Every structure is written in C-alpha cells, then in structure tokens.
Amino acid sequence: MQTRKKDIRTLILAVAREEFLRNGVKNTSMKTISLKSGVAVGNIYNYFENKSDLLKAVLSPLIKAFEEYREKNRSISYFTIDVFKYDSFLEMMYDQMASVITPYRDEMRLLLFETAGTSLEKFFQTRQDDMLQDGIRYLQIMKEKYPYVDIDISPHFLHILCTLWYDVVKEIVLHQDMSQEEIDLIIKDYVKFTTGGWKYLLNIP
C-alpha cells in the first residue's frame, strides 16, 4: 500500500525536528533529513520549498500556541481590576503562560537560537512590538473603565516589560537541566511579580 502523503509529511517533520534539535538548523542538511527519513530529497521538496519552510512547519504548533496565548491576554476577561484581587486570575495567567513554554520548550529553543537567516529570524522582535501595542491598548481600555487609574507610564518601560517576558522564556530554555518544578516556580513568580507591579503602576487600591 502506498504511503499516504500526510504520513510522509509527518515523517519528514519528525526527522527534521530531531535533527534540528540535535545538530542545529545550520548544520542540518536536506540530504541528512532524506537519509534519516528514507524520503528522497526531491520528494521532500514536494512538501517543503526549502529548509526555512521546513523549520517554519516544525515550529508551527509553537507559533500557533503563542498566538493563542496573545489572544487570550487580549481578551475582555483581563480588562478588570478583579485581576488584582482574586487568585483565580493568577492561576489563569500561569496556565496560559505554561501552555506555551512547557509543551514546546525544545521548539522555543529553536525559535530563539536557530532562526538566523530564515523567515522567522525577526519573530520575537515583531511579537515584542505587538505586545507593546497590546499593553498600550490595555492601559487605554482600563482608563476608560476606571477613570481613577494612572496610565502615565513610559512606553519605553512598557517595552522593558515585554522584554522581561522573553528573558523569562530564555532562562527556562537555556537551562536544559531545569526541573518542571523549577519551571513552574519561575512562571508563578513572574506572574505574581508583574501583576503586583501593574497594580502599583496603575495605582489600584
């Protein structure tokens, strides 16, 4: 029975992911992926235009999870001062951040350190800019809902806060020997720290 195209694509992706993680994207050739997968190089190009396209496909679940994380953070449920009052919101923020980092820790390492010269090279820079705009929008909406809040916050400082998110991710990704318990603690500390900081900056009683 002829192998289905979907199965071949899945096989190529699995082998490519393993080789990218083991040797780095730059040091992984399409020929190596062909040898390890048993799929002819010419046939691989029927599924992926080039190695950059293949890397993007390997990282697509992470990118999707990241976009879902951003959408959740932009949802109306966060535009309330209840965020600063109830632990249930802290738990929700922890779960959302963990949903990006924990299942995709290896893929995050590729995205952070192995995308030079590919279409994903500026992924995090672009997302930081997006998160900055999300932060500005958040302040404006909170001011409309709660006129007493103080939103006189430097946009440069907001950018620093966006950078902090990525620094937390990098710390987790760089330390491969870090246990799940340690990862959980870092994420929880980050959520508590930023939530308390926002409460103070907005002057919420």
mmCIF file of C-alpha atoms in Angstrom:
data_model
loop_
_atom_site.group_PDB
_atom_site.id
_atom_site.type_symbol
_atom_site.label_atom_id
_atom_site.label_comp_id
_atom_site.label_asym_id
_atom_site.label_seq_id
_atom_site.Cartn_x
_atom_site.Cartn_y
_atom_site.Cartn_z
ATOM 1 C CA MET A 1 0.000 0.000 0.000
ATOM 2 C CA GLN A 2 1.379 3.376 -0.986
ATOM 3 C CA THR A 3 2.309 5.602 1.942
ATOM 4 C CA ARG A 4 -0.132 8.472 2.263
ATOM 5 C CA LYS A 5 1.144 11.991 1.647
ATOM 6 C CA LYS A 6 0.094 13.067 5.141
ATOM 7 C CA ASP A 7 2.180 10.270 6.663
ATOM 8 C CA ILE A 8 5.225 11.195 4.584
ATOM 9 C CA ARG A 9 4.920 14.838 5.604
ATOM 10 C CA THR A 10 4.611 13.836 9.268
ATOM 11 C CA LEU A 11 7.697 11.623 8.962
ATOM 12 C CA ILE A 12 9.744 14.404 7.364
ATOM 13 C CA LEU A 13 8.712 16.837 10.102
ATOM 14 C CA ALA A 14 9.575 14.377 12.879
ATOM 15 C CA VAL A 15 13.039 13.674 11.463
ATOM 16 C CA ALA A 16 13.701 17.347 10.747
ATOM 17 C CA ARG A 17 12.730 18.329 14.284
ATOM 18 C CA GLU A 18 15.049 15.704 15.767
ATOM 19 C CA GLU A 19 17.964 16.762 13.558
ATOM 20 C CA PHE A 20 17.401 20.486 14.142
ATOM 21 C CA LEU A 21 17.417 19.928 17.895
ATOM 22 C CA ARG A 22 20.441 17.643 17.842
ATOM 23 C CA ASN A 23 22.691 19.474 15.376
ATOM 24 C CA GLY A 24 21.163 22.917 14.878
ATOM 25 C CA VAL A 25 19.381 24.160 11.784
ATOM 26 C CA LYS A 26 22.513 25.445 10.063
ATOM 27 C CA ASN A 27 24.297 22.115 10.447
ATOM 28 C CA THR A 28 21.353 20.047 9.241
ATOM 29 C CA SER A 29 21.105 19.430 5.512
ATOM 30 C CA MET A 30 18.142 18.332 3.473
ATOM 31 C CA LYS A 31 20.279 15.363 2.421
ATOM 32 C CA THR A 32 20.618 14.297 6.065
ATOM 33 C CA ILE A 33 16.871 14.574 6.570
ATOM 34 C CA SER A 34 16.404 12.494 3.429
ATOM 35 C CA LEU A 35 18.767 9.769 4.638
ATOM 36 C CA LYS A 36 17.243 9.619 8.117
ATOM 37 C CA SER A 37 13.643 9.637 6.877
ATOM 38 C CA GLY A 38 14.079 7.446 3.828
ATOM 39 C CA VAL A 39 12.327 10.087 1.726
ATOM 40 C CA ALA A 40 14.160 11.183 -1.406
ATOM 41 C CA VAL A 41 15.434 14.775 -1.374
ATOM 42 C CA GLY A 42 13.415 15.572 -4.472
ATOM 43 C CA ASN A 43 10.287 14.263 -2.794
ATOM 44 C CA ILE A 44 10.927 16.382 0.316
ATOM 45 C CA TYR A 45 10.793 19.449 -1.917
ATOM 46 C CA ASN A 46 7.314 18.375 -2.981
ATOM 47 C CA TYR A 47 6.242 19.087 0.607
ATOM 48 C CA PHE A 48 8.519 21.958 1.614
ATOM 49 C CA GLU A 49 10.039 24.683 -0.552
ATOM 50 C CA ASN A 50 13.321 24.811 1.374
ATOM 51 C CA LYS A 51 14.861 24.253 4.802
ATOM 52 C CA SER A 52 13.459 27.546 6.094
ATOM 53 C CA ASP A 53 9.962 26.439 5.100
ATOM 54 C CA LEU A 54 10.576 23.093 6.804
ATOM 55 C CA LEU A 55 11.721 24.811 10.004
ATOM 56 C CA LYS A 56 8.620 27.001 9.950
ATOM 57 C CA ALA A 57 6.454 23.890 9.674
ATOM 58 C CA VAL A 58 8.291 22.251 12.586
ATOM 59 C CA LEU A 59 7.671 25.340 14.696
ATOM 60 C CA SER A 60 4.091 25.933 13.569
ATOM 61 C CA PRO A 61 2.488 24.310 16.670
ATOM 62 C CA LEU A 62 4.519 26.622 18.919
ATOM 63 C CA ILE A 63 3.696 29.685 16.820
ATOM 64 C CA LYS A 64 0.008 28.767 16.937
ATOM 65 C CA ALA A 65 0.187 28.301 20.721
ATOM 66 C CA PHE A 66 1.915 31.662 21.063
ATOM 67 C CA GLU A 67 -0.746 33.437 19.019
ATOM 68 C CA GLU A 68 -3.466 31.795 21.100
ATOM 69 C CA TYR A 69 -1.657 32.946 24.248
ATOM 70 C CA ARG A 70 -1.568 36.505 22.959
ATOM 71 C CA GLU A 71 -5.257 36.426 22.031
ATOM 72 C CA LYS A 72 -6.192 35.203 25.495
ATOM 73 C CA ASN A 73 -4.184 38.021 27.063
ATOM 74 C CA ARG A 74 -6.082 40.490 24.907
ATOM 75 C CA SER A 75 -9.468 39.085 25.885
ATOM 76 C CA ILE A 76 -12.033 41.140 27.750
ATOM 77 C CA SER A 77 -11.628 38.982 30.865
ATOM 78 C CA TYR A 78 -8.383 40.806 31.680
ATOM 79 C CA PHE A 79 -9.811 44.311 31.498
ATOM 80 C CA THR A 80 -10.978 44.395 35.085
ATOM 81 C CA ILE A 81 -9.467 45.311 38.428
ATOM 82 C CA ASP A 82 -10.591 41.880 39.637
ATOM 83 C CA VAL A 83 -7.331 40.630 38.095
ATOM 84 C CA PHE A 84 -5.561 42.231 41.053
ATOM 85 C CA LYS A 85 -7.918 40.862 43.680
ATOM 86 C CA TYR A 86 -8.500 37.174 43.056
ATOM 87 C CA ASP A 87 -6.012 34.313 42.917
ATOM 88 C CA SER A 88 -8.079 32.641 40.216
ATOM 89 C CA PHE A 89 -6.724 35.194 37.744
ATOM 90 C CA LEU A 90 -3.148 34.418 38.792
ATOM 91 C CA GLU A 91 -3.825 30.746 38.192
ATOM 92 C CA MET A 92 -5.314 31.516 34.790
ATOM 93 C CA MET A 93 -2.276 33.583 33.799
ATOM 94 C CA TYR A 94 0.048 30.853 34.975
ATOM 95 C CA ASP A 95 -1.834 28.209 32.972
ATOM 96 C CA GLN A 96 -1.755 30.336 29.832
ATOM 97 C CA MET A 97 1.965 31.036 30.036
ATOM 98 C CA ALA A 98 2.786 27.440 30.912
ATOM 99 C CA SER A 99 0.759 26.256 27.909
ATOM 100 C CA VAL A 100 3.291 27.960 25.627
ATOM 101 C CA ILE A 101 6.500 27.094 27.461
ATOM 102 C CA THR A 102 6.063 23.605 28.930
ATOM 103 C CA PRO A 103 4.925 21.592 25.869
ATOM 104 C CA TYR A 104 7.141 23.497 23.420
ATOM 105 C CA ARG A 105 10.356 24.037 25.361
ATOM 106 C CA ASP A 106 12.541 22.418 22.681
ATOM 107 C CA GLU A 107 10.775 24.249 19.870
ATOM 108 C CA MET A 108 11.202 27.505 21.781
ATOM 109 C CA ARG A 109 14.953 26.899 21.821
ATOM 110 C CA LEU A 110 14.926 26.513 18.042
ATOM 111 C CA LEU A 111 12.854 29.651 17.617
ATOM 112 C CA LEU A 112 15.124 31.665 19.892
ATOM 113 C CA PHE A 113 18.518 30.499 18.689
ATOM 114 C CA GLU A 114 18.225 28.695 15.352
ATOM 115 C CA THR A 115 16.272 31.011 13.061
ATOM 116 C CA ALA A 116 19.060 33.305 11.790
ATOM 117 C CA GLY A 117 18.753 33.724 8.042
ATOM 118 C CA THR A 118 15.239 32.259 7.940
ATOM 119 C CA SER A 119 11.792 33.805 7.609
ATOM 120 C CA LEU A 120 11.416 33.513 11.402
ATOM 121 C CA GLU A 121 14.558 35.463 12.249
ATOM 122 C CA LYS A 122 12.637 38.507 13.498
ATOM 123 C CA PHE A 123 9.767 36.601 15.059
ATOM 124 C CA PHE A 124 10.395 37.686 18.636
ATOM 125 C CA GLN A 125 11.205 41.271 17.704
ATOM 126 C CA THR A 126 7.888 41.510 15.873
ATOM 127 C CA ARG A 127 5.994 39.879 18.730
ATOM 128 C CA GLN A 128 7.592 42.232 21.250
ATOM 129 C CA ASP A 129 6.308 45.156 19.202
ATOM 130 C CA ASP A 130 2.871 43.524 19.105
ATOM 131 C CA MET A 131 2.888 43.003 22.871
ATOM 132 C CA LEU A 132 3.860 46.641 23.367
ATOM 133 C CA GLN A 133 0.826 47.744 21.367
ATOM 134 C CA ASP A 134 -1.306 45.314 23.371
ATOM 135 C CA GLY A 135 -0.004 46.949 26.563
ATOM 136 C CA ILE A 136 -0.842 50.435 25.330
ATOM 137 C CA ARG A 137 -4.337 49.264 24.359
ATOM 138 C CA TYR A 138 -4.749 47.665 27.783
ATOM 139 C CA LEU A 139 -3.944 50.960 29.526
ATOM 140 C CA GLN A 140 -6.367 52.909 27.366
ATOM 141 C CA ILE A 141 -9.242 50.497 27.987
ATOM 142 C CA MET A 142 -8.551 50.357 31.729
ATOM 143 C CA LYS A 143 -8.595 54.161 31.865
ATOM 144 C CA GLU A 144 -11.955 54.231 30.105
ATOM 145 C CA LYS A 145 -13.425 51.692 32.523
ATOM 146 C CA TYR A 146 -11.757 53.047 35.655
ATOM 147 C CA PRO A 147 -11.013 56.784 35.253
ATOM 148 C CA TYR A 148 -9.095 56.886 38.539
ATOM 149 C CA VAL A 149 -6.303 54.581 37.355
ATOM 150 C CA ASP A 150 -2.954 56.138 36.492
ATOM 151 C CA ILE A 151 -1.763 55.253 32.974
ATOM 152 C CA ASP A 152 1.062 57.771 32.791
ATOM 153 C CA ILE A 153 3.599 55.037 32.120
ATOM 154 C CA SER A 154 6.604 55.393 29.837
ATOM 155 C CA PRO A 155 6.209 53.402 26.605
ATOM 156 C CA HIS A 156 9.908 52.597 26.937
ATOM 157 C CA PHE A 157 9.198 50.969 30.279
ATOM 158 C CA LEU A 158 6.334 49.029 28.723
ATOM 159 C CA HIS A 159 8.832 47.756 26.170
ATOM 160 C CA ILE A 160 11.109 46.648 29.010
ATOM 161 C CA LEU A 161 8.215 44.677 30.500
ATOM 162 C CA CYS A 162 7.688 42.966 27.153
ATOM 163 C CA THR A 163 11.384 42.120 27.032
ATOM 164 C CA LEU A 164 11.146 40.622 30.514
ATOM 165 C CA TRP A 165 8.682 38.023 29.230
ATOM 166 C CA TYR A 166 11.243 36.822 26.714
ATOM 167 C CA ASP A 167 14.017 36.881 29.299
ATOM 168 C CA VAL A 168 11.966 34.510 31.450
ATOM 169 C CA VAL A 169 11.488 32.201 28.471
ATOM 170 C CA LYS A 170 15.204 32.329 27.613
ATOM 171 C CA GLU A 171 16.169 31.468 31.178
ATOM 172 C CA ILE A 172 13.976 28.384 31.074
ATOM 173 C CA VAL A 173 15.116 27.340 27.605
ATOM 174 C CA LEU A 174 18.831 27.837 28.245
ATOM 175 C CA HIS A 175 18.889 25.701 31.383
ATOM 176 C CA GLN A 176 18.008 22.300 29.967
ATOM 177 C CA ASP A 177 18.579 20.621 33.328
ATOM 178 C CA MET A 178 15.871 22.705 34.978
ATOM 179 C CA SER A 179 13.150 20.560 36.537
ATOM 180 C CA GLN A 180 9.451 21.036 35.884
ATOM 181 C CA GLU A 181 9.048 22.160 39.496
ATOM 182 C CA GLU A 182 11.630 24.904 38.937
ATOM 183 C CA ILE A 183 9.943 25.965 35.717
ATOM 184 C CA ASP A 184 6.579 26.155 37.472
ATOM 185 C CA LEU A 185 8.083 28.308 40.218
ATOM 186 C CA ILE A 186 9.668 30.737 37.736
ATOM 187 C CA ILE A 187 6.400 31.177 35.838
ATOM 188 C CA LYS A 188 4.417 31.652 39.047
ATOM 189 C CA ASP A 189 6.945 34.182 40.381
ATOM 190 C CA TYR A 190 6.838 36.073 37.075
ATOM 191 C CA VAL A 191 3.029 36.211 37.139
ATOM 192 C CA LYS A 192 2.967 37.420 40.745
ATOM 193 C CA PHE A 193 5.709 39.975 40.132
ATOM 194 C CA THR A 194 4.165 41.514 37.029
ATOM 195 C CA THR A 195 0.632 41.508 38.445
ATOM 196 C CA GLY A 196 1.804 43.262 41.611
ATOM 197 C CA GLY A 197 3.800 45.714 39.522
ATOM 198 C CA TRP A 198 0.840 46.568 37.310
ATOM 199 C CA LYS A 199 -1.335 47.085 40.385
ATOM 200 C CA TYR A 200 1.159 49.560 41.799
ATOM 201 C CA LEU A 201 1.750 51.374 38.499
ATOM 202 C CA LEU A 202 -1.974 51.794 37.872
ATOM 203 C CA ASN A 203 -2.446 52.991 41.443
ATOM 204 C CA ILE A 204 -5.181 50.461 42.123
ATOM 205 C CA PRO A 205 -6.210 50.434 45.791
#
